[in-house]
Amino acid sequence: MRLINRHPGGAVALLLGLAPFLVLILIYGAASQQRLAENPNDKLLPGLEQMTSAVNRMAFQEDRRSGDYLMWQDTKASLQRLGIGMGIAASLALVVGLLNGILPLARAGLAPLVSTLSMIPPLAILPILFIVFGLGELSKVMLIVIGTAPIMMRDVAQRVRELPQEQLIKIQTLGANTWQVITRMALPQVLPRLIDAVRLSLGPAWLFLIAAEAIASEEGLGYRIFLVRRYLAMDVIIPYVIWITLLAIVIDQLLRLTNRRLFPWYNAGGH
């Protein structure tokens, strides 16, 4: 049997998926053990005991200055910024994407602007955002919005244009006006695609958030990473990076589950 036709079973697929992670862990463990054997005070590749101690200190012990549990305080601040930014971006993407996809006049006026905005590197305009919106929460949220909304707008508009022309003809034949075409035909079929677009935008959104927090913030996961890097505190940085990754995976899977539960027909179609 050709390899292209061989599909792993559940257990084999699980093992194949875990294998790369196990290899990376083993390589890191061996390298860390070697460096610590040569220099017990080495900070570049901390051992499991050092990272566990750092997590315990950051997550389960009150900070002497603020009295807060820093890891949870940072997590709350970052998730709040991410949630607000992605919520605004998704809302804008839904409205503008529907208009661009359904209305030719709107597409003629808005599509060139959306395409242009999607080509601007968001991090390049970060200084402008800080000047215009200040160093507070708004500039960080706006960076997420500007960095993710235009791409999602284009994706939603493309999905609307992919809808069968027969549906548009039939619903108009039945007497539907423009509002009814948007709300009854286009909107229900676009919502699952929007959730997929949000999932795909989570990676860039985290990047923009961490970059903004690193430059101007007093709390947040990105802020903490860049604060402790001056002390070469890899025992804090590595657990924070792993924690951010786990948060991203959980959010992605929750969105995936939501999509499957709310729109089973969409996933049954192979999306």
Tab-separated table of C-alpha atoms in Angstrom:
chain	number	residue	atom	x	y	z
A	1	MET	CA	0.000	0.000	0.000
A	2	ARG	CA	1.277	3.456	-0.891
A	3	LEU	CA	2.122	5.765	2.001
A	4	ILE	CA	-0.320	8.351	0.657
A	5	ASN	CA	-3.164	5.910	1.330
A	6	ARG	CA	-2.111	4.856	4.831
A	7	HIS	CA	-3.993	6.562	7.651
A	8	PRO	CA	-2.862	6.098	11.282
A	9	GLY	CA	-5.375	4.859	13.828
A	10	GLY	CA	-6.282	6.776	16.970
A	11	ALA	CA	-3.509	5.437	19.197
A	12	VAL	CA	-0.859	5.635	16.477
A	13	ALA	CA	-1.918	9.181	15.561
A	14	LEU	CA	-1.686	10.185	19.220
A	15	LEU	CA	1.817	8.719	19.544
A	16	LEU	CA	2.968	10.377	16.313
A	17	GLY	CA	1.603	13.692	17.556
A	18	LEU	CA	3.333	13.405	20.925
A	19	ALA	CA	6.656	12.171	19.538
A	20	PRO	CA	8.052	15.575	18.420
A	21	PHE	CA	7.230	17.111	21.807
A	22	LEU	CA	8.902	14.240	23.653
A	23	VAL	CA	12.001	14.594	21.472
A	24	LEU	CA	12.200	18.337	22.188
A	25	ILE	CA	11.770	17.747	25.930
A	26	LEU	CA	14.500	15.106	25.941
A	27	ILE	CA	16.891	17.332	23.999
A	28	TYR	CA	16.232	20.266	26.332
A	29	GLY	CA	16.571	18.072	29.423
A	30	ALA	CA	19.897	16.659	28.273
A	31	ALA	CA	21.280	20.093	27.360
A	32	SER	CA	20.073	21.615	30.632
A	33	GLN	CA	21.555	18.808	32.700
A	34	GLN	CA	24.903	19.183	30.959
A	35	ARG	CA	25.075	22.955	31.466
A	36	LEU	CA	23.984	22.721	35.115
A	37	ALA	CA	26.599	20.022	35.748
A	38	GLU	CA	29.273	22.406	34.485
A	39	ASN	CA	27.790	25.457	36.235
A	40	PRO	CA	25.048	24.994	38.873
A	41	ASN	CA	24.223	28.708	38.633
A	42	ASP	CA	23.652	28.630	34.885
A	43	LYS	CA	20.555	30.633	33.889
A	44	LEU	CA	20.325	29.903	30.181
A	45	LEU	CA	18.752	26.427	30.388
A	46	PRO	CA	17.124	26.090	33.828
A	47	GLY	CA	16.136	22.673	35.093
A	48	LEU	CA	12.671	21.496	36.018
A	49	GLU	CA	13.254	22.220	39.707
A	50	GLN	CA	14.233	25.834	38.998
A	51	MET	CA	11.217	26.442	36.756
A	52	THR	CA	8.843	24.806	39.240
A	53	SER	CA	10.198	27.056	41.976
A	54	ALA	CA	9.750	30.118	39.764
A	55	VAL	CA	6.146	29.186	38.907
A	56	ASN	CA	5.382	28.639	42.576
A	57	ARG	CA	6.821	32.051	43.385
A	58	MET	CA	5.002	33.875	40.563
A	59	ALA	CA	1.649	32.094	40.749
A	60	PHE	CA	1.130	30.991	44.338
A	61	GLN	CA	2.981	33.520	46.475
A	62	GLU	CA	1.944	37.129	46.990
A	63	ASP	CA	4.276	39.743	45.588
A	64	ARG	CA	5.988	41.688	48.367
A	65	ARG	CA	5.349	45.053	46.741
A	66	SER	CA	1.812	44.760	45.382
A	67	GLY	CA	0.405	41.832	47.313
A	68	ASP	CA	-0.830	40.304	44.040
A	69	TYR	CA	-0.232	36.875	42.582
A	70	LEU	CA	1.743	38.146	39.618
A	71	MET	CA	1.175	35.323	37.147
A	72	TRP	CA	-2.596	35.424	37.568
A	73	GLN	CA	-2.638	39.222	37.500
A	74	ASP	CA	-0.631	39.214	34.283
A	75	THR	CA	-2.898	36.550	32.776
A	76	LYS	CA	-6.036	38.514	33.621
A	77	ALA	CA	-4.658	41.727	32.124
A	78	SER	CA	-3.497	40.062	28.897
A	79	LEU	CA	-6.689	38.032	28.369
A	80	GLN	CA	-8.797	41.133	28.934
A	81	ARG	CA	-6.889	43.074	26.291
A	82	LEU	CA	-6.965	40.142	23.904
A	83	GLY	CA	-10.685	39.549	24.395
A	84	ILE	CA	-11.663	43.182	23.866
A	85	GLY	CA	-9.405	43.548	20.832
A	86	MET	CA	-10.554	40.353	19.141
A	87	GLY	CA	-14.191	41.099	19.975
A	88	ILE	CA	-14.012	44.520	18.305
A	89	ALA	CA	-12.053	43.117	15.356
A	90	ALA	CA	-14.538	40.274	14.803
A	91	SER	CA	-17.511	42.656	14.978
A	92	LEU	CA	-15.953	45.004	12.438
A	93	ALA	CA	-15.005	42.079	10.219
A	94	LEU	CA	-18.577	40.772	10.241
A	95	VAL	CA	-20.164	44.115	9.343
A	96	VAL	CA	-17.628	45.257	6.751
A	97	GLY	CA	-17.206	41.751	5.310
A	98	LEU	CA	-20.953	41.351	4.794
A	99	LEU	CA	-21.220	44.773	3.154
A	100	ASN	CA	-18.253	44.125	0.881
A	101	GLY	CA	-19.570	40.724	-0.077
A	102	ILE	CA	-23.223	41.603	-0.682
A	103	LEU	CA	-23.315	45.225	-1.861
A	104	PRO	CA	-21.364	46.112	-5.029
A	105	LEU	CA	-21.395	49.815	-4.114
A	106	ALA	CA	-19.925	49.110	-0.682
A	107	ARG	CA	-17.343	46.782	-2.223
A	108	ALA	CA	-16.273	49.474	-4.674
A	109	GLY	CA	-15.800	51.960	-1.857
A	110	LEU	CA	-14.445	49.832	0.976
A	111	ALA	CA	-12.577	46.917	-0.617
A	112	PRO	CA	-9.521	48.973	-1.731
A	113	LEU	CA	-9.228	50.506	1.749
A	114	VAL	CA	-9.512	47.134	3.485
A	115	SER	CA	-6.936	45.601	1.145
A	116	THR	CA	-4.530	48.473	1.777
A	117	LEU	CA	-4.951	48.276	5.561
A	118	SER	CA	-4.314	44.537	5.502
A	119	MET	CA	-0.911	45.165	3.907
A	120	ILE	CA	0.329	47.598	6.575
A	121	PRO	CA	2.674	45.921	9.110
A	122	PRO	CA	0.849	46.575	12.399
A	123	LEU	CA	4.029	46.731	14.484
A	124	ALA	CA	5.316	49.504	12.231
A	125	ILE	CA	2.502	51.795	13.341
A	126	LEU	CA	2.792	50.942	17.040
A	127	PRO	CA	4.635	54.220	17.816
A	128	ILE	CA	1.842	56.127	16.056
A	129	LEU	CA	-0.766	54.350	18.184
A	130	PHE	CA	1.104	55.262	21.357
A	131	ILE	CA	1.259	58.913	20.242
A	132	VAL	CA	-2.410	59.075	19.215
A	133	PHE	CA	-4.017	56.921	21.929
A	134	GLY	CA	-1.443	57.235	24.708
A	135	LEU	CA	0.303	54.482	26.630
A	136	GLY	CA	-2.850	53.117	28.256
A	137	GLU	CA	-5.078	50.182	27.367
A	138	LEU	CA	-6.582	51.721	24.232
A	139	SER	CA	-3.360	51.658	22.213
A	140	LYS	CA	-2.813	47.954	22.970
A	141	VAL	CA	-6.379	47.062	22.028
A	142	MET	CA	-6.190	49.143	18.855
A	143	LEU	CA	-3.021	47.348	17.766
A	144	ILE	CA	-4.858	44.018	17.986
A	145	VAL	CA	-7.838	45.447	16.092
A	146	ILE	CA	-5.759	47.014	13.323
A	147	GLY	CA	-3.581	43.926	13.060
A	148	THR	CA	-6.386	41.371	12.748
A	149	ALA	CA	-9.594	43.060	11.558
A	150	PRO	CA	-8.636	43.781	7.900
A	151	ILE	CA	-7.608	40.148	7.265
A	152	MET	CA	-10.834	38.875	8.798
A	153	MET	CA	-12.846	41.410	6.772
A	154	ARG	CA	-11.364	40.056	3.562
A	155	ASP	CA	-12.000	36.477	4.630
A	156	VAL	CA	-15.663	37.122	5.478
A	157	ALA	CA	-16.219	39.041	2.252
A	158	GLN	CA	-14.674	36.199	0.263
A	159	ARG	CA	-16.981	33.712	1.986
A	160	VAL	CA	-20.016	35.834	1.073
A	161	ARG	CA	-18.938	36.002	-2.559
A	162	GLU	CA	-18.543	32.207	-2.576
A	163	LEU	CA	-22.206	31.663	-1.672
A	164	PRO	CA	-24.133	30.025	-4.538
A	165	GLN	CA	-25.616	32.583	-6.892
A	166	GLU	CA	-28.761	30.470	-7.028
A	167	GLN	CA	-29.469	31.257	-3.391
A	168	LEU	CA	-29.280	34.989	-4.052
A	169	ILE	CA	-31.591	34.705	-7.043
A	170	LYS	CA	-34.136	32.547	-5.206
A	171	ILE	CA	-34.360	34.715	-2.107
A	172	GLN	CA	-34.845	37.832	-4.226
A	173	THR	CA	-37.462	36.036	-6.294
A	174	LEU	CA	-39.338	35.352	-3.063
A	175	GLY	CA	-39.416	39.106	-2.417
A	176	ALA	CA	-36.585	39.560	0.063
A	177	ASN	CA	-35.117	43.042	0.371
A	178	THR	CA	-31.422	43.813	0.907
A	179	TRP	CA	-31.649	43.605	4.708
A	180	GLN	CA	-33.361	40.227	4.533
A	181	VAL	CA	-30.773	38.934	2.065
A	182	ILE	CA	-28.027	39.900	4.507
A	183	THR	CA	-29.656	38.654	7.717
A	184	ARG	CA	-31.437	35.522	6.449
A	185	MET	CA	-29.151	34.228	3.717
A	186	ALA	CA	-25.631	35.581	4.155
A	187	LEU	CA	-25.269	36.041	7.922
A	188	PRO	CA	-26.069	32.446	9.038
A	189	GLN	CA	-23.611	31.036	6.509
A	190	VAL	CA	-20.862	33.522	7.329
A	191	LEU	CA	-20.819	33.190	11.128
A	192	PRO	CA	-18.961	29.828	11.228
A	193	ARG	CA	-16.399	31.187	8.763
A	194	LEU	CA	-15.942	34.204	11.040
A	195	ILE	CA	-15.170	31.923	13.995
A	196	ASP	CA	-12.570	30.136	11.867
A	197	ALA	CA	-11.101	33.522	10.925
A	198	VAL	CA	-10.854	34.466	14.607
A	199	ARG	CA	-9.068	31.175	15.330
A	200	LEU	CA	-6.538	31.844	12.577
A	201	SER	CA	-5.982	35.394	13.846
A	202	LEU	CA	-5.245	34.379	17.429
A	203	GLY	CA	-1.536	33.827	16.727
A	204	PRO	CA	-0.941	37.305	15.268
A	205	ALA	CA	-3.151	38.821	17.993
A	206	TRP	CA	-0.933	37.336	20.718
A	207	LEU	CA	2.137	38.655	18.900
A	208	PHE	CA	0.745	42.198	18.744
A	209	LEU	CA	-0.389	42.045	22.370
A	210	ILE	CA	2.967	40.876	23.703
A	211	ALA	CA	4.830	43.470	21.625
A	212	ALA	CA	2.627	46.287	22.958
A	213	GLU	CA	2.886	45.069	26.551
A	214	ALA	CA	6.657	44.786	26.278
A	215	ILE	CA	7.007	48.429	25.258
A	216	ALA	CA	4.462	50.176	27.460
A	217	SER	CA	2.681	48.375	30.250
A	218	GLU	CA	2.737	47.770	33.974
A	219	GLU	CA	1.207	44.297	33.912
A	220	GLY	CA	0.606	41.517	31.428
A	221	LEU	CA	2.309	38.350	30.246
A	222	GLY	CA	4.386	40.152	27.628
A	223	TYR	CA	5.357	42.850	30.094
A	224	ARG	CA	6.569	40.288	32.620
A	225	ILE	CA	8.653	38.394	30.062
A	226	PHE	CA	10.467	41.516	28.944
A	227	LEU	CA	10.845	42.767	32.499
A	228	VAL	CA	12.679	39.676	33.760
A	229	ARG	CA	14.804	39.216	30.636
A	230	ARG	CA	17.220	41.855	31.918
A	231	TYR	CA	18.021	39.443	34.744
A	232	LEU	CA	18.291	36.475	32.336
A	233	ALA	CA	15.465	34.855	34.317
A	234	MET	CA	14.825	31.988	31.917
A	235	ASP	CA	13.217	30.053	34.772
A	236	VAL	CA	10.370	32.609	34.550
A	237	ILE	CA	10.418	33.273	30.813
A	238	ILE	CA	10.101	29.643	29.687
A	239	PRO	CA	7.092	28.851	31.946
A	240	TYR	CA	5.432	32.096	30.815
A	241	VAL	CA	5.934	31.151	27.156
A	242	ILE	CA	4.502	27.681	27.829
A	243	TRP	CA	1.569	29.248	29.687
A	244	ILE	CA	0.821	31.612	26.796
A	245	THR	CA	0.912	28.650	24.405
A	246	LEU	CA	-1.489	26.660	26.597
A	247	LEU	CA	-3.873	29.617	26.824
A	248	ALA	CA	-3.830	29.992	23.039
A	249	ILE	CA	-4.535	26.277	22.561
A	250	VAL	CA	-7.437	26.354	25.038
A	251	ILE	CA	-8.991	29.415	23.388
A	252	ASP	CA	-8.592	27.858	19.942
A	253	GLN	CA	-10.207	24.592	21.034
A	254	LEU	CA	-13.078	26.402	22.745
A	255	LEU	CA	-13.779	28.302	19.531
A	256	ARG	CA	-13.546	25.070	17.559
A	257	LEU	CA	-15.999	23.353	19.906
A	258	THR	CA	-18.347	26.342	19.742
A	259	ASN	CA	-18.289	26.197	15.957
A	260	ARG	CA	-19.080	22.488	15.942
A	261	ARG	CA	-21.920	22.848	18.425
A	262	LEU	CA	-23.562	25.887	16.844
A	263	PHE	CA	-23.014	25.034	13.177
A	264	PRO	CA	-22.822	21.239	12.730
A	265	TRP	CA	-23.774	21.571	9.066
A	266	TYR	CA	-20.673	23.669	8.391
A	267	ASN	CA	-18.290	21.122	9.866
A	268	ALA	CA	-20.149	18.235	8.193
A	269	GLY	CA	-19.263	19.857	4.881
A	270	GLY	CA	-15.558	19.231	5.496
A	271	HIS	CA	-14.589	22.684	6.716
